[in-house]
Amino acid sequence: MVYLKLFLLIILFQINIVSQDISSFFKERGEIKLKFQFMDKAELNTISKIISIDEIDFQNHTAIAYSNQKQLTKFIELGYDFSPILYEQPKGILTTNNIEEAMEWDVYPTYETYVSIMQQFATDYPSLCQVYSLGTSTEGREMLFAKISDNVSQTEAEPQFFYTSTMHGDETTGYILMLHLIDYLLENYRTNATVRNLVNNLEIWINPLANPDGTYAGGNNTVLGATRYNANWVDLNRNFPDPQDGIHPDGEVYQAETLLMMEFAENHDFVMSANFHGGSEVINYPWDTWYERHPDDNWWQFVSHEYADTAQEYSPSGYMSDFNDGITNGYDWYEIAGGRQDFMNYFHHCREMTAEISNIKLVDESQLLPHWEYNYRSLLNYMEQSLMGIQGIIRDSVTNEPIVAKITVINHDEDSSEVYSNAMGRFSRPIYAGNYSIKIEASGYYTKIINGIEVANNEQNYLEINLIPTYVAVEDENKPLEFKLLQNYPNPISKNANQSNTKIKFVIPFSANNEITPIKVVVFNTLGEKIRELVNNSLSAGEYEVNFNVSNLPSGVYFYQLQSGQYFDTKKIIICD
Ligand SMILES: [Zn+2]
C-alpha cells in the first residue's frame, strides 16, 4: 500500500512538472516551434494530426513543427519528446505607411496601408476591379478580396479562378506577390496580350492576406512578430473539413477566417485555385490526406512542373528544385488533415494546389521583387490552365437558358473530380491530353453523353451543349431525343417460318453538335455468351432498324443489348421452332 501511494505521488508530481513546463513555453507567444525525432513515415503521419509539421529531414528522422499549448500537452501525453526552438525576431524588415512606396512592391505595407492599397485598385480601375471585404478576422481585421475581370460589375459566362495567400501569417512572400499580381493585371490589361486574355475570359479573385491577425500579430505597423497561427492560436491550414477525417479534424471549432473561406467557396464555382506559403520551395498537389492519387494526377504533375520549371528558368540555380524537381504529391511529403487544398478539391470540385514559394518565411523586403521575378510568369501560366481542356456552355434546348449541370468524365472521374457548370452555364474541365467521353446530367433534362472529345495540353476544346428538357415528349419532335431500344418484332420469332428475320429498332439521341456515337447491338444467350454482333458502328442521331436472322439458332430465350459508352439497355427475345 505504501508503495502504491508513493508510486501515485511520483506520477502526480511528474504530471504537475510537465504542465508547469508547458505553460512556461507559451508566456511570450501562443505558438512555439519545436524539433522532434520520428521513426518512420507512419509515425510522422500520426504526429501530423497532433501538431503542425512544417519541415522534415527524412535522412536524420527529425522534423520541425509548430504547436499551441493544447497541442503540445497532447503531444507530451502521448509520450513524444521534443526540443523547443527559440523564436528569433527577424531583423531589418521594413514596413511603410506610404501607399506609393508600398506599391513599388519592395517593402511591406502597414495593415492600414494594405487596406488603402486594395481600395486604391478599385478606385483606379473601376471597370476592371472591385474590392470586397467579406468579413473580419478573429481580431476584427478586414478579409479583403479583389475581383478582376472585364465588365467587372457584371456576372459573365466565365470560369472563376482564385488565388489566396498567407493563411500562415508569418509566410509573407505570397502576400506581397498577390498585391503585385493585382497591380500587374490591372496595369498591363491594355497592352499585354496574356493579361488581356486572362482578364477578358476569367473572373479572377485574389485574396492577398488570409490571416491578417497572424501577419500583424506584432501590431498593425509591422510584420515583425508575425505568427503562423491565427489570433486564437489555431493553424488555419488544419482547420477545414477533411475528405477523410471529416469535420473538425484538428479538434478546434471553425475559426472566423475558415468560416469565411468556406462561405466564399460555397458562393462561387472556382475551377482552379492556389494557396501560397513559405518555408519551402515546392508545388504541392493533391491529395494531402490520403495516399490515393487524384484521377487527374498526370495533369497535376504537368501543371505543377510547368509552374516549377518556369520559376527555375527565371531564378538563380537551386530555386524551387527540391523534391521531384520542384513538385510533390502532398501525401508523399507528409499527411495533413484539415488542409484547405483538399477541402477545395473534394468539397468544391475545384483544382487547388499549395505553392511554397520561399525557403525563408518572413523574407527580407529586398527579396520581394526577386521572388516576383521568379514567380510571376508561373502565376499567369497557372491561371491560363483554367481555360484549357474541355470547356463549354450548357443550355436548355428549348429556352436557350443556361443550365447548372454535372459533367462527369466517363471511366475517369472519382473522389469529386467531376465538375459543374456555373449559373451562367459555363463549365471548365482542365484535363491532361487524351480522348474522353463525358456525361452531362441535370435534373429535368435528358442525360447526354458525348464521346470522342480530343484534348491536347495547353489547348481548349470548347463545346456548346444543349440539354433537352424531359417535358419534351419524344413524339412531339421529328428527331429522336434519347437512347431507346425497342422490343423486336415479331417476338416470339419462329426460326422455321418463311421469314425468319425479326426487326430490332433503336434510337440514337439527337445532339446539338451532331456527334457520331459508337454503337453496338449484340445478342447473348442465357449463359451470357455473345452469339451475334448486329451493329458495331459509329452512327449519328436517328432511328435505326436492323434485321436479326434467327434461322441457324437453337430455340430458346436470348437477349439483345444496345451499348453506347455507359448506356446499356437489354431486351428479351424468344426463338421458337
Ligand atoms: Zn504554410
Short mmCIF file of N, CA and C in Angstrom, two decimals, residues 168-332:
data_model
loop_
_atom_site.label_atom_id
_atom_site.label_comp_id
_atom_site.label_asym_id
_atom_site.label_seq_id
_atom_site.Cartn_x
_atom_site.Cartn_y
_atom_site.Cartn_z
N HIS A 168 -0.90 31.09 -43.29
CA HIS A 168 0.10 31.07 -42.22
C HIS A 168 0.69 32.48 -42.18
N GLY A 169 0.34 33.22 -41.13
CA GLY A 169 0.59 34.66 -41.10
C GLY A 169 2.04 35.07 -41.25
N ASP A 170 2.97 34.19 -40.92
CA ASP A 170 4.40 34.55 -40.99
C ASP A 170 5.01 34.18 -42.34
N GLU A 171 4.20 33.63 -43.28
CA GLU A 171 4.73 33.26 -44.59
C GLU A 171 4.29 34.35 -45.57
N THR A 172 5.08 35.42 -45.61
CA THR A 172 4.61 36.69 -46.16
C THR A 172 4.96 36.95 -47.62
N THR A 173 5.80 36.10 -48.23
CA THR A 173 6.21 36.37 -49.61
C THR A 173 4.99 36.46 -50.53
N GLY A 174 4.08 35.49 -50.40
CA GLY A 174 2.90 35.44 -51.26
C GLY A 174 1.97 36.63 -51.06
N TYR A 175 1.95 37.16 -49.85
CA TYR A 175 1.11 38.33 -49.53
C TYR A 175 1.47 39.47 -50.49
N ILE A 176 2.75 39.80 -50.54
CA ILE A 176 3.17 40.92 -51.39
C ILE A 176 3.07 40.53 -52.87
N LEU A 177 3.38 39.27 -53.19
CA LEU A 177 3.28 38.85 -54.60
C LEU A 177 1.84 38.94 -55.11
N MET A 178 0.88 38.66 -54.27
CA MET A 178 -0.53 38.75 -54.69
C MET A 178 -0.94 40.20 -54.94
N LEU A 179 -0.49 41.10 -54.06
CA LEU A 179 -0.77 42.54 -54.28
C LEU A 179 -0.13 42.99 -55.59
N HIS A 180 1.11 42.55 -55.78
CA HIS A 180 1.84 42.89 -57.01
C HIS A 180 1.11 42.33 -58.24
N LEU A 181 0.56 41.12 -58.10
CA LEU A 181 -0.15 40.49 -59.21
C LEU A 181 -1.41 41.28 -59.59
N ILE A 182 -2.15 41.73 -58.58
CA ILE A 182 -3.35 42.55 -58.87
C ILE A 182 -2.92 43.78 -59.68
N ASP A 183 -1.89 44.45 -59.18
CA ASP A 183 -1.36 45.64 -59.84
C ASP A 183 -0.94 45.34 -61.28
N TYR A 184 -0.23 44.22 -61.45
CA TYR A 184 0.28 43.82 -62.77
C TYR A 184 -0.87 43.57 -63.75
N LEU A 185 -1.89 42.85 -63.29
CA LEU A 185 -3.03 42.53 -64.17
C LEU A 185 -3.74 43.82 -64.61
N LEU A 186 -3.95 44.73 -63.65
CA LEU A 186 -4.68 45.96 -63.96
C LEU A 186 -3.85 46.89 -64.85
N GLU A 187 -2.58 47.01 -64.51
CA GLU A 187 -1.74 47.96 -65.23
C GLU A 187 -1.43 47.50 -66.66
N ASN A 188 -1.36 46.18 -66.86
CA ASN A 188 -0.95 45.67 -68.17
C ASN A 188 -2.12 45.22 -69.05
N TYR A 189 -3.34 45.40 -68.54
CA TYR A 189 -4.51 44.92 -69.27
C TYR A 189 -4.58 45.46 -70.70
N ARG A 190 -4.29 46.74 -70.87
CA ARG A 190 -4.45 47.34 -72.21
C ARG A 190 -3.34 46.94 -73.17
N THR A 191 -2.19 46.53 -72.63
CA THR A 191 -1.02 46.37 -73.50
C THR A 191 -0.49 44.94 -73.64
N ASN A 192 -0.83 44.07 -72.70
CA ASN A 192 -0.22 42.75 -72.67
C ASN A 192 -1.27 41.69 -73.04
N ALA A 193 -1.00 40.96 -74.13
CA ALA A 193 -2.00 40.01 -74.67
C ALA A 193 -2.31 38.89 -73.69
N THR A 194 -1.31 38.41 -72.95
CA THR A 194 -1.53 37.32 -71.98
C THR A 194 -2.48 37.79 -70.88
N VAL A 195 -2.19 38.97 -70.35
CA VAL A 195 -3.01 39.54 -69.28
C VAL A 195 -4.43 39.79 -69.79
N ARG A 196 -4.51 40.34 -70.99
CA ARG A 196 -5.81 40.67 -71.58
C ARG A 196 -6.68 39.42 -71.73
N ASN A 197 -6.05 38.36 -72.20
CA ASN A 197 -6.76 37.09 -72.37
C ASN A 197 -7.30 36.59 -71.03
N LEU A 198 -6.49 36.67 -69.99
CA LEU A 198 -6.93 36.19 -68.68
C LEU A 198 -8.06 37.06 -68.12
N VAL A 199 -7.87 38.36 -68.20
CA VAL A 199 -8.87 39.27 -67.60
C VAL A 199 -10.18 39.24 -68.40
N ASN A 200 -10.08 39.08 -69.71
CA ASN A 200 -11.29 39.03 -70.54
C ASN A 200 -12.07 37.74 -70.36
N ASN A 201 -11.36 36.64 -70.15
CA ASN A 201 -12.03 35.33 -70.19
C ASN A 201 -12.23 34.65 -68.86
N LEU A 202 -11.67 35.22 -67.80
CA LEU A 202 -11.84 34.63 -66.47
C LEU A 202 -12.48 35.65 -65.54
N GLU A 203 -13.07 35.15 -64.47
CA GLU A 203 -13.42 36.01 -63.34
C GLU A 203 -12.40 35.66 -62.27
N ILE A 204 -11.45 36.59 -62.04
CA ILE A 204 -10.31 36.32 -61.18
C ILE A 204 -10.56 36.90 -59.79
N TRP A 205 -10.33 36.11 -58.76
CA TRP A 205 -10.45 36.58 -57.38
C TRP A 205 -9.09 36.42 -56.70
N ILE A 206 -8.65 37.48 -56.02
CA ILE A 206 -7.37 37.40 -55.31
C ILE A 206 -7.54 37.92 -53.88
N ASN A 207 -7.15 37.07 -52.94
CA ASN A 207 -7.14 37.44 -51.52
C ASN A 207 -5.68 37.40 -51.05
N PRO A 208 -5.03 38.57 -50.94
CA PRO A 208 -3.59 38.56 -50.62
C PRO A 208 -3.28 38.08 -49.21
N LEU A 209 -4.21 38.27 -48.27
CA LEU A 209 -3.88 38.03 -46.87
C LEU A 209 -5.03 37.31 -46.17
N ALA A 210 -4.87 35.99 -45.99
CA ALA A 210 -5.93 35.16 -45.44
C ALA A 210 -5.88 35.06 -43.91
N ASN A 211 -4.80 35.55 -43.32
CA ASN A 211 -4.65 35.52 -41.86
C ASN A 211 -4.02 36.83 -41.38
N PRO A 212 -4.77 37.94 -41.53
CA PRO A 212 -4.18 39.24 -41.18
C PRO A 212 -3.77 39.34 -39.71
N ASP A 213 -4.49 38.64 -38.81
CA ASP A 213 -4.12 38.71 -37.38
C ASP A 213 -2.75 38.07 -37.15
N GLY A 214 -2.46 37.00 -37.91
CA GLY A 214 -1.15 36.35 -37.79
C GLY A 214 -0.05 37.26 -38.31
N THR A 215 -0.27 37.82 -39.49
CA THR A 215 0.77 38.66 -40.11
C THR A 215 1.04 39.91 -39.27
N TYR A 216 -0.02 40.49 -38.73
CA TYR A 216 0.17 41.72 -37.94
C TYR A 216 0.04 41.44 -36.45
N ALA A 217 0.48 40.25 -36.02
CA ALA A 217 0.43 39.91 -34.59
C ALA A 217 1.30 40.84 -33.77
N GLY A 218 2.31 41.43 -34.42
CA GLY A 218 3.19 42.37 -33.72
C GLY A 218 2.64 43.79 -33.71
N GLY A 219 1.43 43.97 -34.20
CA GLY A 219 0.82 45.31 -34.28
C GLY A 219 0.63 45.71 -35.73
N ASN A 220 -0.31 46.62 -35.98
CA ASN A 220 -0.66 46.99 -37.35
C ASN A 220 0.47 47.68 -38.12
N ASN A 221 1.47 48.14 -37.41
CA ASN A 221 2.53 48.89 -38.08
C ASN A 221 3.75 48.08 -38.44
N THR A 222 3.70 46.78 -38.20
CA THR A 222 4.88 45.96 -38.53
C THR A 222 4.49 44.51 -38.79
N VAL A 223 5.26 43.86 -39.66
CA VAL A 223 5.06 42.42 -39.83
C VAL A 223 6.04 41.65 -38.94
N LEU A 224 6.91 42.37 -38.24
CA LEU A 224 7.79 41.71 -37.26
C LEU A 224 6.91 41.14 -36.16
N GLY A 225 7.18 39.91 -35.77
CA GLY A 225 6.33 39.28 -34.76
C GLY A 225 5.18 38.51 -35.37
N ALA A 226 5.18 38.40 -36.71
CA ALA A 226 4.11 37.64 -37.38
C ALA A 226 4.09 36.20 -36.87
N THR A 227 2.89 35.63 -36.76
CA THR A 227 2.75 34.25 -36.28
C THR A 227 2.16 33.37 -37.38
N ARG A 228 2.42 32.07 -37.28
CA ARG A 228 1.84 31.10 -38.21
C ARG A 228 0.33 30.99 -37.96
N TYR A 229 -0.04 30.85 -36.71
CA TYR A 229 -1.43 30.61 -36.32
C TYR A 229 -2.23 31.92 -36.33
N ASN A 230 -3.54 31.79 -36.19
CA ASN A 230 -4.38 32.99 -36.10
C ASN A 230 -4.41 33.50 -34.65
N ALA A 231 -5.27 34.45 -34.36
CA ALA A 231 -5.26 35.08 -33.03
C ALA A 231 -5.70 34.13 -31.92
N ASN A 232 -6.42 33.04 -32.28
CA ASN A 232 -6.78 32.03 -31.28
C ASN A 232 -5.75 30.91 -31.21
N TRP A 233 -4.61 31.12 -31.86
CA TRP A 233 -3.54 30.12 -31.91
C TRP A 233 -4.01 28.81 -32.53
N VAL A 234 -4.70 28.96 -33.65
CA VAL A 234 -5.14 27.80 -34.43
C VAL A 234 -4.48 27.87 -35.80
N ASP A 235 -4.00 26.72 -36.28
CA ASP A 235 -3.42 26.63 -37.62
C ASP A 235 -4.57 26.57 -38.62
N LEU A 236 -4.76 27.62 -39.41
CA LEU A 236 -5.91 27.68 -40.34
C LEU A 236 -5.80 26.62 -41.42
N ASN A 237 -4.59 26.15 -41.70
CA ASN A 237 -4.46 25.12 -42.74
C ASN A 237 -4.61 23.70 -42.20
N ARG A 238 -5.18 23.58 -41.01
CA ARG A 238 -5.59 22.28 -40.46
C ARG A 238 -7.04 22.36 -39.98
N ASN A 239 -7.70 23.46 -40.30
CA ASN A 239 -8.98 23.80 -39.67
C ASN A 239 -10.19 23.57 -40.59
N PHE A 240 -9.96 23.05 -41.81
CA PHE A 240 -11.06 22.83 -42.75
C PHE A 240 -11.63 21.41 -42.62
N PRO A 241 -12.87 21.21 -43.08
CA PRO A 241 -13.39 19.84 -43.15
C PRO A 241 -12.48 19.01 -44.07
N ASP A 242 -12.32 17.75 -43.73
CA ASP A 242 -11.37 16.91 -44.45
C ASP A 242 -12.10 15.74 -45.12
N PRO A 243 -11.72 15.38 -46.36
CA PRO A 243 -12.39 14.28 -47.06
C PRO A 243 -12.33 12.97 -46.27
N GLN A 244 -11.25 12.76 -45.53
CA GLN A 244 -11.07 11.50 -44.79
C GLN A 244 -11.41 11.64 -43.31
N ASP A 245 -11.00 12.75 -42.70
CA ASP A 245 -11.13 12.90 -41.26
C ASP A 245 -12.38 13.67 -40.85
N GLY A 246 -13.18 14.11 -41.84
CA GLY A 246 -14.46 14.72 -41.55
C GLY A 246 -14.37 16.12 -40.98
N ILE A 247 -15.42 16.50 -40.23
CA ILE A 247 -15.45 17.87 -39.70
C ILE A 247 -14.51 17.98 -38.51
N HIS A 248 -13.98 19.15 -38.29
CA HIS A 248 -13.09 19.46 -37.16
C HIS A 248 -11.97 18.43 -36.98
N PRO A 249 -11.19 18.19 -38.03
CA PRO A 249 -10.11 17.20 -37.90
C PRO A 249 -9.05 17.62 -36.89
N ASP A 250 -8.98 18.92 -36.56
CA ASP A 250 -7.98 19.41 -35.61
C ASP A 250 -8.55 19.55 -34.21
N GLY A 251 -9.83 19.20 -34.03
CA GLY A 251 -10.44 19.32 -32.70
C GLY A 251 -10.75 20.74 -32.30
N GLU A 252 -10.66 21.68 -33.24
CA GLU A 252 -10.95 23.09 -32.95
C GLU A 252 -12.25 23.47 -33.66
N VAL A 253 -12.94 24.46 -33.13
CA VAL A 253 -14.09 24.98 -33.88
C VAL A 253 -13.57 25.68 -35.13
N TYR A 254 -14.44 25.81 -36.14
CA TYR A 254 -14.03 26.55 -37.33
C TYR A 254 -13.78 28.00 -36.95
N GLN A 255 -12.63 28.50 -37.33
CA GLN A 255 -12.26 29.87 -36.99
C GLN A 255 -13.00 30.84 -37.92
N ALA A 256 -13.08 32.10 -37.50
CA ALA A 256 -13.75 33.13 -38.31
C ALA A 256 -13.19 33.13 -39.73
N GLU A 257 -11.85 33.00 -39.84
CA GLU A 257 -11.19 33.04 -41.15
C GLU A 257 -11.59 31.82 -41.98
N THR A 258 -11.73 30.67 -41.33
CA THR A 258 -12.09 29.43 -42.03
C THR A 258 -13.55 29.50 -42.50
N LEU A 259 -14.44 29.93 -41.60
CA LEU A 259 -15.86 30.02 -41.94
C LEU A 259 -16.07 30.94 -43.13
N LEU A 260 -15.32 32.03 -43.13
CA LEU A 260 -15.45 32.99 -44.22
C LEU A 260 -15.01 32.37 -45.55
N MET A 261 -13.91 31.62 -45.51
CA MET A 261 -13.43 30.95 -46.73
C MET A 261 -14.39 29.85 -47.18
N MET A 262 -15.00 29.16 -46.22
CA MET A 262 -15.96 28.11 -46.57
C MET A 262 -17.18 28.72 -47.27
N GLU A 263 -17.64 29.86 -46.74
CA GLU A 263 -18.79 30.54 -47.32
C GLU A 263 -18.44 31.09 -48.71
N PHE A 264 -17.24 31.64 -48.81
CA PHE A 264 -16.77 32.19 -50.09
C PHE A 264 -16.72 31.10 -51.16
N ALA A 265 -16.21 29.94 -50.79
CA ALA A 265 -16.14 28.82 -51.74
C ALA A 265 -17.53 28.36 -52.15
N GLU A 266 -18.43 28.34 -51.17
CA GLU A 266 -19.81 27.93 -51.41
C GLU A 266 -20.51 28.87 -52.41
N ASN A 267 -20.19 30.16 -52.31
CA ASN A 267 -20.86 31.16 -53.14
C ASN A 267 -20.22 31.34 -54.52
N HIS A 268 -19.17 30.59 -54.80
CA HIS A 268 -18.52 30.69 -56.11
C HIS A 268 -18.35 29.30 -56.70
N ASP A 269 -17.91 29.28 -57.95
CA ASP A 269 -17.68 27.99 -58.62
C ASP A 269 -16.26 28.00 -59.15
N PHE A 270 -15.29 27.91 -58.25
CA PHE A 270 -13.91 28.04 -58.70
C PHE A 270 -13.46 26.79 -59.47
N VAL A 271 -12.91 27.05 -60.63
CA VAL A 271 -12.38 25.99 -61.48
C VAL A 271 -11.00 25.58 -60.96
N MET A 272 -10.17 26.59 -60.71
CA MET A 272 -8.84 26.33 -60.17
C MET A 272 -8.53 27.39 -59.12
N SER A 273 -7.61 27.01 -58.21
CA SER A 273 -7.16 27.96 -57.21
C SER A 273 -5.80 27.51 -56.68
N ALA A 274 -5.17 28.38 -55.91
CA ALA A 274 -3.91 28.03 -55.25
C ALA A 274 -3.82 28.82 -53.97
N ASN A 275 -3.16 28.23 -52.97
CA ASN A 275 -2.86 28.99 -51.76
C ASN A 275 -1.36 29.01 -51.55
N PHE A 276 -0.85 30.20 -51.16
CA PHE A 276 0.60 30.44 -51.14
C PHE A 276 1.17 30.43 -49.73
N HIS A 277 2.32 29.79 -49.65
CA HIS A 277 3.00 29.60 -48.36
C HIS A 277 4.49 29.87 -48.52
N GLY A 278 5.21 29.79 -47.40
CA GLY A 278 6.66 29.88 -47.41
C GLY A 278 7.24 28.88 -46.44
N GLY A 279 8.56 28.77 -46.45
CA GLY A 279 9.23 27.79 -45.59
C GLY A 279 9.82 26.67 -46.41
N SER A 280 9.46 26.66 -47.70
CA SER A 280 9.93 25.63 -48.60
C SER A 280 9.76 26.18 -50.01
N GLU A 281 10.29 25.47 -51.01
CA GLU A 281 10.11 25.93 -52.38
C GLU A 281 9.66 24.75 -53.23
N VAL A 282 8.37 24.53 -53.26
CA VAL A 282 7.84 23.35 -53.94
C VAL A 282 6.35 23.55 -54.23
N ILE A 283 5.90 22.96 -55.34
CA ILE A 283 4.47 22.94 -55.64
C ILE A 283 3.92 21.62 -55.10
N ASN A 284 2.96 21.73 -54.19
CA ASN A 284 2.37 20.58 -53.50
C ASN A 284 0.96 20.37 -54.06
N TYR A 285 0.74 19.19 -54.71
CA TYR A 285 -0.57 18.97 -55.33
C TYR A 285 -1.31 17.83 -54.64
N PRO A 286 -2.64 17.73 -54.83
CA PRO A 286 -3.47 16.79 -54.04
C PRO A 286 -3.11 15.33 -54.29
N TRP A 287 -3.45 14.49 -53.30
CA TRP A 287 -4.12 14.83 -52.05
C TRP A 287 -3.11 14.95 -50.91
N ASP A 288 -3.53 15.65 -49.83
CA ASP A 288 -2.71 15.70 -48.62
C ASP A 288 -3.14 14.65 -47.62
N THR A 289 -4.41 14.25 -47.68
CA THR A 289 -4.97 13.47 -46.57
C THR A 289 -4.86 11.96 -46.77
N TRP A 290 -4.72 11.53 -48.04
CA TRP A 290 -4.61 10.08 -48.26
C TRP A 290 -3.68 9.76 -49.41
N TYR A 291 -3.28 8.50 -49.46
CA TYR A 291 -2.29 8.06 -50.44
C TYR A 291 -2.86 8.01 -51.87
N GLU A 292 -4.17 7.73 -51.98
CA GLU A 292 -4.80 7.61 -53.30
C GLU A 292 -4.42 8.79 -54.20
N ARG A 293 -4.13 8.47 -55.46
CA ARG A 293 -3.78 9.55 -56.38
C ARG A 293 -5.06 10.24 -56.88
N HIS A 294 -4.94 11.49 -57.21
CA HIS A 294 -6.05 12.22 -57.82
C HIS A 294 -6.25 11.64 -59.23
N PRO A 295 -7.52 11.50 -59.68
CA PRO A 295 -7.74 10.96 -61.04
C PRO A 295 -7.01 11.77 -62.11
N ASP A 296 -6.74 13.03 -61.82
CA ASP A 296 -6.01 13.87 -62.77
C ASP A 296 -4.54 14.04 -62.34
N ASP A 297 -3.99 12.96 -61.79
CA ASP A 297 -2.59 13.03 -61.32
C ASP A 297 -1.63 13.46 -62.43
N ASN A 298 -1.84 12.92 -63.65
CA ASN A 298 -0.93 13.30 -64.75
C ASN A 298 -1.06 14.79 -65.09
N TRP A 299 -2.28 15.31 -65.00
CA TRP A 299 -2.50 16.75 -65.22
C TRP A 299 -1.85 17.56 -64.10
N TRP A 300 -2.03 17.09 -62.86
CA TRP A 300 -1.43 17.80 -61.72
C TRP A 300 0.09 17.88 -61.86
N GLN A 301 0.69 16.77 -62.27
CA GLN A 301 2.16 16.79 -62.44
C GLN A 301 2.55 17.74 -63.57
N PHE A 302 1.74 17.75 -64.62
CA PHE A 302 2.02 18.61 -65.76
C PHE A 302 1.97 20.09 -65.37
N VAL A 303 0.89 20.52 -64.71
CA VAL A 303 0.78 21.95 -64.37
C VAL A 303 1.76 22.34 -63.25
N SER A 304 2.03 21.39 -62.34
CA SER A 304 2.98 21.69 -61.25
C SER A 304 4.39 21.85 -61.81
N HIS A 305 4.75 20.95 -62.73
CA HIS A 305 6.07 21.08 -63.37
C HIS A 305 6.14 22.37 -64.19
N GLU A 306 5.06 22.71 -64.86
CA GLU A 306 5.06 23.95 -65.64
C GLU A 306 5.36 25.14 -64.72
N TYR A 307 4.74 25.13 -63.53
CA TYR A 307 4.98 26.21 -62.57
C TYR A 307 6.44 26.21 -62.14
N ALA A 308 6.92 25.06 -61.67
CA ALA A 308 8.28 24.99 -61.11
C ALA A 308 9.35 25.20 -62.18
N ASP A 309 9.16 24.60 -63.34
CA ASP A 309 10.16 24.74 -64.43
C ASP A 309 10.31 26.20 -64.84
N THR A 310 9.17 26.89 -64.97
CA THR A 310 9.21 28.30 -65.37
C THR A 310 9.88 29.14 -64.29
N ALA A 311 9.57 28.85 -63.03
CA ALA A 311 10.20 29.58 -61.93
C ALA A 311 11.71 29.34 -61.91
N GLN A 312 12.11 28.09 -62.17
CA GLN A 312 13.55 27.76 -62.20
C GLN A 312 14.26 28.55 -63.30
N GLU A 313 13.58 28.68 -64.43
CA GLU A 313 14.19 29.34 -65.58
C GLU A 313 14.51 30.80 -65.29
N TYR A 314 13.72 31.44 -64.43
CA TYR A 314 13.89 32.88 -64.17
C TYR A 314 14.41 33.16 -62.76
N SER A 315 15.17 32.20 -62.20
CA SER A 315 15.67 32.40 -60.84
C SER A 315 17.08 31.82 -60.76
N PRO A 316 17.81 32.17 -59.70
CA PRO A 316 19.16 31.58 -59.54
C PRO A 316 19.04 30.06 -59.38
N SER A 317 20.08 29.37 -59.76
CA SER A 317 20.01 27.90 -59.71
C SER A 317 19.74 27.43 -58.28
N GLY A 318 18.91 26.42 -58.16
CA GLY A 318 18.55 25.91 -56.85
C GLY A 318 17.16 26.31 -56.40
N TYR A 319 16.61 27.40 -56.99
CA TYR A 319 15.29 27.84 -56.57
C TYR A 319 14.22 26.84 -57.05
N MET A 320 13.32 26.48 -56.18
CA MET A 320 12.21 25.57 -56.44
C MET A 320 12.64 24.30 -57.17
N SER A 321 13.70 23.66 -56.65
CA SER A 321 14.20 22.46 -57.35
C SER A 321 14.24 21.26 -56.42
N ASP A 322 13.71 21.39 -55.21
CA ASP A 322 13.72 20.26 -54.28
C ASP A 322 12.68 19.21 -54.69
N PHE A 323 12.64 18.14 -53.95
CA PHE A 323 11.70 17.05 -54.18
C PHE A 323 11.87 16.54 -55.62
N ASN A 324 10.77 16.30 -56.32
CA ASN A 324 10.84 15.86 -57.70
C ASN A 324 10.91 17.09 -58.60
N ASP A 325 12.12 17.70 -58.65
CA ASP A 325 12.34 18.87 -59.50
C ASP A 325 11.33 19.99 -59.22
N GLY A 326 11.05 20.17 -57.95
CA GLY A 326 10.21 21.31 -57.56
C GLY A 326 8.74 20.99 -57.36
N ILE A 327 8.36 19.72 -57.47
CA ILE A 327 6.94 19.39 -57.22
C ILE A 327 6.83 18.15 -56.32
N THR A 328 5.73 18.05 -55.60
CA THR A 328 5.49 16.84 -54.81
C THR A 328 4.00 16.60 -54.63
N ASN A 329 3.66 15.32 -54.63
CA ASN A 329 2.32 14.94 -54.18
C ASN A 329 2.28 15.24 -52.67
N GLY A 330 1.17 15.80 -52.20
CA GLY A 330 1.07 16.21 -50.80
C GLY A 330 1.33 15.09 -49.82
N TYR A 331 0.63 13.97 -50.00
CA TYR A 331 0.76 12.86 -49.07
C TYR A 331 2.16 12.26 -49.09
N ASP A 332 2.80 12.27 -50.27
CA ASP A 332 4.16 11.73 -50.37
C ASP A 332 5.13 12.53 -49.49
#
